[in-house]
mmCIF file of C-alpha atoms in Angstrom:
data_model
loop_
_atom_site.group_PDB
_atom_site.id
_atom_site.type_symbol
_atom_site.label_atom_id
_atom_site.label_comp_id
_atom_site.label_asym_id
_atom_site.label_seq_id
_atom_site.Cartn_x
_atom_site.Cartn_y
_atom_site.Cartn_z
ATOM 1 C CA MET F 148 40.047 53.353 50.548
ATOM 2 C CA ASP F 149 43.681 53.892 51.510
ATOM 3 C CA SER F 150 44.338 50.166 51.115
ATOM 4 C CA GLN F 151 42.773 50.222 47.648
ATOM 5 C CA LEU F 152 44.901 53.202 46.624
ATOM 6 C CA CYS F 153 48.000 51.399 47.891
ATOM 7 C CA ILE F 154 47.132 48.333 45.812
ATOM 8 C CA GLN F 155 46.556 50.470 42.721
ATOM 9 C CA ALA F 156 49.907 52.177 43.268
ATOM 10 C CA LEU F 157 51.587 48.776 43.474
ATOM 11 C CA VAL F 158 49.887 47.681 40.248
ATOM 12 C CA VAL F 159 51.096 50.840 38.499
ATOM 13 C CA SER F 160 54.607 50.166 39.777
ATOM 14 C CA LEU F 161 54.478 46.610 38.443
ATOM 15 C CA VAL F 162 53.240 47.853 35.061
ATOM 16 C CA LEU F 163 56.099 50.374 34.904
ATOM 17 C CA VAL F 164 58.636 47.691 35.829
ATOM 18 C CA LYS F 165 57.372 45.390 33.080
ATOM 19 C CA LEU F 166 57.309 48.205 30.540
ATOM 20 C CA THR F 167 60.894 49.057 31.491
ATOM 21 C CA LEU F 168 61.935 45.435 31.044
ATOM 22 C CA LEU F 169 60.054 45.294 27.740
ATOM 23 C CA THR F 170 61.869 48.411 26.506
ATOM 24 C CA SER F 171 65.213 46.995 27.641
ATOM 25 C CA LEU F 172 64.615 43.735 25.800
ATOM 26 C CA PHE F 173 63.604 45.628 22.666
ATOM 27 C CA LEU F 174 66.733 47.794 22.764
ATOM 28 C CA TYR F 175 68.891 44.729 23.355
ATOM 29 C CA TRP F 176 67.273 43.042 20.342
ATOM 30 C CA ARG F 177 67.665 46.201 18.258
ATOM 31 C CA PHE F 178 71.351 46.893 18.923
ATOM 32 C CA GLN F 179 72.824 43.508 19.856
ATOM 33 C CA LYS F 180 73.185 40.266 17.957
ATOM 34 C CA THR F 181 70.276 38.005 18.886
ATOM 35 C CA TYR F 182 69.157 34.585 17.734
ATOM 36 C CA HIS F 183 65.901 33.286 16.305
ATOM 37 C CA GLY F 184 63.094 33.463 18.828
ATOM 38 C CA PHE F 185 64.198 36.574 20.733
ATOM 39 C CA SER F 186 61.519 38.688 19.045
ATOM 40 C CA LEU F 187 58.861 36.261 20.328
ATOM 41 C CA TRP F 188 60.241 36.681 23.838
ATOM 42 C CA ILE F 189 59.703 40.426 23.460
ATOM 43 C CA LEU F 190 56.090 39.807 22.428
ATOM 44 C CA SER F 191 55.706 37.524 25.439
ATOM 45 C CA PHE F 192 56.768 40.362 27.734
ATOM 46 C CA ALA F 193 54.399 42.721 25.918
ATOM 47 C CA CYS F 194 51.541 40.338 26.767
ATOM 48 C CA SER F 195 52.730 40.197 30.371
ATOM 49 C CA ALA F 196 52.713 43.987 30.632
ATOM 50 C CA GLY F 197 49.233 44.002 29.121
ATOM 51 C CA ILE F 198 47.993 41.660 31.853
ATOM 52 C CA GLN F 199 48.985 44.058 34.613
ATOM 53 C CA SER F 200 47.564 47.020 32.706
ATOM 54 C CA LEU F 201 44.183 45.295 32.452
ATOM 55 C CA TYR F 202 44.343 44.309 36.110
ATOM 56 C CA PHE F 203 44.737 47.968 37.056
ATOM 57 C CA PHE F 204 41.351 48.729 35.500
ATOM 58 C CA ARG F 205 39.548 45.828 37.186
ATOM 59 C CA GLY F 206 36.210 47.106 38.413
ATOM 60 C CA VAL F 207 36.322 50.000 35.956
ATOM 61 C CA ILE F 208 36.130 48.104 32.687
ATOM 62 C CA ALA F 209 34.132 44.945 31.974
ATOM 63 C CA ASP F 210 35.338 41.611 33.351
ATOM 64 C CA PHE F 211 35.596 40.420 29.764
ATOM 65 C CA TRP F 212 38.698 42.586 29.476
ATOM 66 C CA SER F 213 40.142 42.791 32.985
ATOM 67 C CA VAL F 214 39.641 39.078 33.725
ATOM 68 C CA GLY F 215 38.968 37.131 30.535
ATOM 69 C CA ILE F 216 41.400 38.827 28.161
ATOM 70 C CA ALA F 217 43.991 39.138 30.939
ATOM 71 C CA ASN F 218 43.975 35.348 31.424
ATOM 72 C CA ILE F 219 44.159 34.814 27.672
ATOM 73 C CA LEU F 220 47.199 37.103 27.525
ATOM 74 C CA LEU F 221 48.748 35.014 30.290
ATOM 75 C CA ILE F 222 48.354 31.863 28.193
ATOM 76 C CA LEU F 223 49.599 33.652 25.074
ATOM 77 C CA SER F 224 52.677 35.010 26.868
ATOM 78 C CA MET F 225 53.730 31.500 27.893
ATOM 79 C CA LEU F 226 52.997 30.157 24.410
ATOM 80 C CA LEU F 227 55.248 32.801 22.856
ATOM 81 C CA LEU F 228 57.960 32.102 25.422
ATOM 82 C CA LEU F 229 57.880 28.399 24.501
ATOM 83 C CA GLU F 230 57.787 28.998 20.747
ATOM 84 C CA GLY F 231 60.651 31.482 21.016
ATOM 85 C CA LEU F 232 62.712 28.873 22.841
ATOM 86 C CA ARG F 233 61.947 26.289 20.160
ATOM 87 C CA ARG F 234 63.133 28.665 17.449
ATOM 88 C CA TYR F 235 66.176 29.545 19.526
ATOM 89 C CA ASN F 236 67.067 25.834 19.644
ATOM 90 C CA GLY F 237 66.393 25.411 15.918
ATOM 91 C CA ALA F 238 63.477 23.028 16.521
ATOM 92 C CA ARG F 239 60.564 22.697 14.166
ATOM 93 C CA SER F 240 57.813 25.231 14.857
ATOM 94 C CA ALA F 241 54.726 23.934 16.654
ATOM 95 C CA LEU F 242 52.985 27.310 16.808
ATOM 96 C CA LYS F 243 49.789 26.174 15.053
ATOM 97 C CA VAL F 244 49.332 23.231 17.399
ATOM 98 C CA HIS F 245 49.886 25.354 20.487
ATOM 99 C CA LEU F 246 47.601 28.088 19.176
ATOM 100 C CA ALA F 247 44.828 25.546 18.661
ATOM 101 C CA GLY F 248 45.161 24.314 22.235
ATOM 102 C CA ALA F 249 45.371 27.847 23.582
ATOM 103 C CA ALA F 250 42.268 28.838 21.599
ATOM 104 C CA VAL F 251 40.199 26.031 23.162
ATOM 105 C CA CYS F 252 41.368 26.992 26.649
ATOM 106 C CA SER F 253 40.733 30.680 25.950
ATOM 107 C CA VAL F 254 37.125 29.989 24.946
ATOM 108 C CA ALA F 255 36.622 28.091 28.202
ATOM 109 C CA VAL F 256 38.170 30.959 30.191
ATOM 110 C CA LEU F 257 35.848 33.471 28.544
ATOM 111 C CA TYR F 258 32.883 31.196 29.227
ATOM 112 C CA TYR F 259 33.687 31.125 32.960
ATOM 113 C CA THR F 260 34.171 34.874 32.884
ATOM 114 C CA VAL F 261 31.243 36.200 30.851
ATOM 115 C CA VAL F 262 28.595 33.465 30.870
ATOM 116 C CA GLN F 263 29.306 31.970 34.293
ATOM 117 C CA ASN F 264 31.530 34.173 36.384
ATOM 118 C CA GLN F 265 33.294 31.428 38.356
ATOM 119 C CA PHE F 266 36.710 32.018 39.873
ATOM 120 C CA LEU F 267 37.779 28.415 40.411
ATOM 121 C CA PRO F 268 37.369 26.811 36.944
ATOM 122 C CA ARG F 269 38.670 29.948 35.222
ATOM 123 C CA ASN F 270 41.832 30.081 37.295
ATOM 124 C CA LEU F 271 42.315 26.319 37.226
ATOM 125 C CA LEU F 272 42.357 26.509 33.412
ATOM 126 C CA ALA F 273 44.738 29.490 33.255
ATOM 127 C CA THR F 274 47.059 28.141 35.958
ATOM 128 C CA GLY F 275 46.986 24.662 34.422
ATOM 129 C CA MET F 276 48.021 26.040 31.038
ATOM 130 C CA PHE F 277 50.717 28.151 32.694
ATOM 131 C CA LEU F 278 52.153 25.102 34.446
ATOM 132 C CA LEU F 279 51.876 22.989 31.287
ATOM 133 C CA TYR F 280 53.840 25.532 29.260
ATOM 134 C CA THR F 281 56.403 25.773 32.061
ATOM 135 C CA LEU F 282 56.971 22.012 31.846
ATOM 136 C CA LEU F 283 57.195 22.186 28.053
ATOM 137 C CA ILE F 284 59.730 25.016 28.353
ATOM 138 C CA ALA F 285 61.729 22.859 30.771
ATOM 139 C CA ARG F 286 61.746 19.925 28.342
ATOM 140 C CA GLU F 287 62.608 22.064 25.331
ATOM 141 C CA GLY F 288 65.217 24.160 27.097
ATOM 142 C CA LEU F 289 67.081 21.403 28.918
ATOM 143 C CA ARG F 290 67.019 18.968 26.003
ATOM 144 C CA GLY F 291 69.496 20.824 23.809
ATOM 145 C CA ALA F 292 71.237 23.085 26.319
ATOM 146 C CA SER F 293 74.662 22.545 27.826
ATOM 147 C CA GLY F 294 77.124 24.458 29.950
ATOM 148 C CA LYS F 295 76.138 28.032 30.744
ATOM 149 C CA GLN F 296 72.967 27.847 28.674
ATOM 150 C CA ARG F 297 71.693 24.930 30.750
ATOM 151 C CA THR F 298 72.378 26.854 33.950
ATOM 152 C CA VAL F 299 70.482 29.889 32.639
ATOM 153 C CA ILE F 300 67.520 27.711 31.601
ATOM 154 C CA LYS F 301 67.361 26.252 35.113
ATOM 155 C CA ALA F 302 67.361 29.749 36.595
ATOM 156 C CA MET F 303 64.507 30.816 34.313
ATOM 157 C CA LEU F 304 62.532 27.697 35.250
ATOM 158 C CA PHE F 305 62.945 28.587 38.910
ATOM 159 C CA PHE F 306 61.257 31.946 38.329
ATOM 160 C CA LEU F 307 58.452 30.409 36.264
ATOM 161 C CA LEU F 308 57.810 27.737 38.902
ATOM 162 C CA LEU F 309 57.769 30.470 41.541
ATOM 163 C CA ASP F 310 55.028 32.198 39.556
ATOM 164 C CA SER F 311 53.146 28.879 39.263
ATOM 165 C CA ALA F 312 53.411 28.393 43.036
ATOM 166 C CA LEU F 313 51.903 31.853 43.611
ATOM 167 C CA ARG F 314 48.963 31.054 41.330
ATOM 168 C CA GLY F 315 48.480 27.701 43.008
ATOM 169 C CA PHE F 316 48.469 29.407 46.409
ATOM 170 C CA ARG F 317 45.699 31.752 45.323
ATOM 171 C CA ILE F 318 43.571 28.823 44.180
ATOM 172 C CA ALA F 319 44.254 26.922 47.408
ATOM 173 C CA ALA F 320 43.344 30.027 49.428
ATOM 174 C CA TYR F 321 40.052 30.226 47.576
ATOM 175 C CA ILE F 322 39.223 26.551 48.130
ATOM 176 C CA PHE F 323 40.345 26.036 51.724
ATOM 177 C CA TYR F 324 40.471 29.423 53.446
ATOM 178 C CA VAL F 325 39.136 32.768 52.440
ATOM 179 C CA GLY F 326 37.308 32.841 49.119
ATOM 180 C CA PRO F 327 37.938 34.883 45.976
ATOM 181 C CA ALA F 328 37.421 38.355 47.393
ATOM 182 C CA SER F 329 40.100 38.012 50.059
ATOM 183 C CA SER F 330 42.466 36.105 47.801
ATOM 184 C CA PHE F 331 42.388 39.031 45.369
ATOM 185 C CA ASP F 332 41.957 42.052 47.629
ATOM 186 C CA SER F 333 43.794 41.259 50.851
ATOM 187 C CA SER F 334 46.615 43.765 51.195
ATOM 188 C CA MET F 335 49.103 41.254 52.590
ATOM 189 C CA THR F 336 48.295 38.685 49.900
ATOM 190 C CA PHE F 337 48.559 41.256 47.144
ATOM 191 C CA ILE F 338 51.816 42.734 48.429
ATOM 192 C CA ALA F 339 53.343 39.247 48.611
ATOM 193 C CA GLY F 340 52.139 38.534 45.087
ATOM 194 C CA PHE F 341 53.448 41.907 43.930
ATOM 195 C CA ILE F 342 56.933 41.172 45.273
ATOM 196 C CA ILE F 343 56.961 37.739 43.665
ATOM 197 C CA ASN F 344 55.753 39.180 40.351
ATOM 198 C CA ILE F 345 58.581 41.721 40.397
ATOM 199 C CA ILE F 346 61.132 38.993 41.108
ATOM 200 C CA VAL F 347 59.707 36.743 38.388
ATOM 201 C CA ALA F 348 59.595 39.530 35.782
ATOM 202 C CA ILE F 349 63.144 40.725 36.405
ATOM 203 C CA GLY F 350 64.514 37.199 36.734
ATOM 204 C CA THR F 351 62.869 35.987 33.525
ATOM 205 C CA ALA F 352 64.004 38.995 31.499
ATOM 206 C CA PHE F 353 67.538 38.701 32.850
ATOM 207 C CA SER F 354 67.549 34.958 32.069
ATOM 208 C CA LEU F 355 66.540 35.560 28.447
ATOM 209 C CA VAL F 356 69.318 38.115 27.963
ATOM 210 C CA MET F 357 71.835 35.811 29.656
ATOM 211 C CA LEU F 358 70.696 32.881 27.508
ATOM 212 C CA ASN F 359 71.279 34.852 24.328
ATOM 213 C CA GLY F 360 74.604 36.114 25.686
ATOM 214 C CA ALA F 361 75.743 32.603 26.630
ATOM 215 C CA ARG F 362 75.206 31.341 23.090
ATOM 216 C CA LEU F 363 76.848 34.441 21.652
ATOM 217 C CA THR F 364 79.892 33.838 23.849
ATOM 218 C CA GLU F 365 80.071 30.201 22.780
ATOM 219 C CA ASP F 366 79.783 31.130 19.102
ATOM 220 C CA LEU F 367 82.502 33.779 19.439
ATOM 221 C CA GLN F 368 84.741 31.225 21.130
ATOM 222 C CA ILE F 369 84.160 28.771 18.284
ATOM 223 C CA GLU F 370 84.927 31.492 15.709
ATOM 224 C CA LYS F 371 88.084 32.412 17.599
ATOM 225 C CA GLU F 372 89.219 28.785 17.641
ATOM 226 C CA ASN F 373 88.487 28.490 13.911
ATOM 227 C CA VAL F 374 90.568 31.607 13.195
ATOM 228 C CA ILE F 375 93.456 30.263 15.277
ATOM 229 C CA ASP F 376 93.253 26.896 13.493
ATOM 230 C CA GLY F 377 93.143 28.653 10.123
ATOM 231 C CA GLN F 378 96.185 30.742 10.965
ATOM 232 C CA ALA F 379 98.066 27.639 12.124
ATOM 233 C CA GLN F 380 97.188 25.830 8.893
ATOM 234 C CA LEU F 381 98.285 28.853 6.836
ATOM 235 C CA ILE F 382 101.633 28.997 8.632
ATOM 236 C CA GLU F 383 102.105 25.265 8.129
ATOM 237 C CA SER F 384 101.282 25.598 4.410
ATOM 238 C CA GLN F 385 103.788 28.444 4.029
ATOM 239 C CA GLN F 386 106.489 26.400 5.740
ATOM 240 C CA GLN F 387 105.743 23.395 3.529
ATOM 241 C CA LEU F 388 105.949 25.614 0.440
ATOM 242 C CA ARG F 389 109.290 27.038 1.544
ATOM 243 C CA ARG F 390 110.683 23.552 2.153
ATOM 244 C CA ALA F 391 109.361 22.338 -1.209
ATOM 245 C CA ILE F 392 110.997 25.251 -3.053
ATOM 246 C CA LYS F 393 114.207 25.008 -1.097
ATOM 247 C CA PHE F 394 114.825 21.295 -1.544
ATOM 248 C CA SER F 395 113.269 20.732 -4.970
ATOM 249 C CA PRO F 396 115.818 19.401 -7.551
ATOM 250 C CA PHE F 397 113.868 20.986 -10.371
ATOM 251 C CA PRO F 398 113.002 24.562 -11.261
ATOM 252 C CA ILE F 399 109.600 25.594 -9.900
ATOM 253 C CA PRO F 400 107.565 28.040 -12.010
ATOM 254 C CA ILE F 401 105.454 30.481 -10.005
ATOM 255 C CA ILE F 402 102.754 31.903 -12.269
ATOM 256 C CA LYS F 403 100.980 35.113 -11.351
ATOM 257 C CA GLY F 404 98.514 36.676 -13.744
ATOM 258 C CA LEU F 405 99.978 36.785 -17.271
ATOM 259 C CA SER F 406 103.580 36.543 -16.184
ATOM 260 C CA PHE F 407 105.705 33.812 -14.682
ATOM 261 C CA LEU F 408 108.734 33.746 -12.440
ATOM 262 C CA THR F 409 111.049 30.773 -12.434
ATOM 263 C CA ALA F 410 113.071 30.038 -9.303
ATOM 264 C CA ILE F 411 115.990 27.669 -9.731
ATOM 265 C CA ILE F 412 117.254 25.963 -6.610
ATOM 266 C CA LEU F 413 121.027 26.027 -6.544
ATOM 267 C CA SER F 414 122.854 25.075 -3.356
ATOM 268 C CA GLY F 415 119.957 26.242 -1.222
ATOM 269 C CA SER F 416 119.770 29.703 -2.816
ATOM 270 C CA PHE F 417 117.371 31.237 -5.329
ATOM 271 C CA VAL F 418 118.258 32.451 -8.774
ATOM 272 C CA ASP F 419 115.432 34.776 -9.792
ATOM 273 C CA MET F 420 114.571 35.288 -13.409
ATOM 274 C CA THR F 421 112.850 38.444 -14.609
ATOM 275 C CA PRO F 422 109.121 37.866 -15.177
ATOM 276 C CA LYS F 423 108.032 37.877 -18.788
ATOM 277 C CA ALA F 424 104.521 38.829 -19.772
ATOM 278 C CA TYR F 425 102.715 37.164 -22.616
ATOM 279 C CA ALA F 426 101.394 39.508 -25.239
#
């Protein structure tokens, strides 16, 4: 009983951590400049928080919700993470294609939850989709990234692969060692998974913020360089105009509005004539 209460306390802590990260991402999106796709990353974290919330009620609510829907939310969270990255990179949306694939997998997950309650095929499907989306995120993220953005993408992939390794371990434990009950309920196994989940959640959220910040920094640097180039060109144009006026052998009319001012070059000095307005 004490062990079960400890596990439930850890689940509540994980839910609170993910809700805190979700709120932080939302506030960052609300008050900072973000790029296309960041809102989908927020939805991805919302799905992730929902998974842990449903897990907390496992044994209290039907397995359809605490197992089936939780696994579907896992697939959906990775789908949104991938689609957000595609929009961030300016790639063409593939949301409909991914939704179709996720829908087929979700039906299979529900089948092995409600019709035939089988741990292995259900978790093989969910973990397989998780790993597939991780690989797609790696391809999409590394293909167009460079510099700091590429480094951030690699860091995020590390956390996602760490999560995949944890899920693979649970499946291996079921097949070769202890069975589903121990793989889910063992205190040591759950605590290890809890720590990894915390690391993955914080690392992924931090990576998304850093990725947006890296592009923002690069864009600001480009804008700064453009301003400096524009100022240099303006100074050069002013100098060329001064030289043209100074060394021109002919009077140069300078027209402004409805009046004109004629400057006559004479021995390097200006003779200004009073502007005359046309009626």
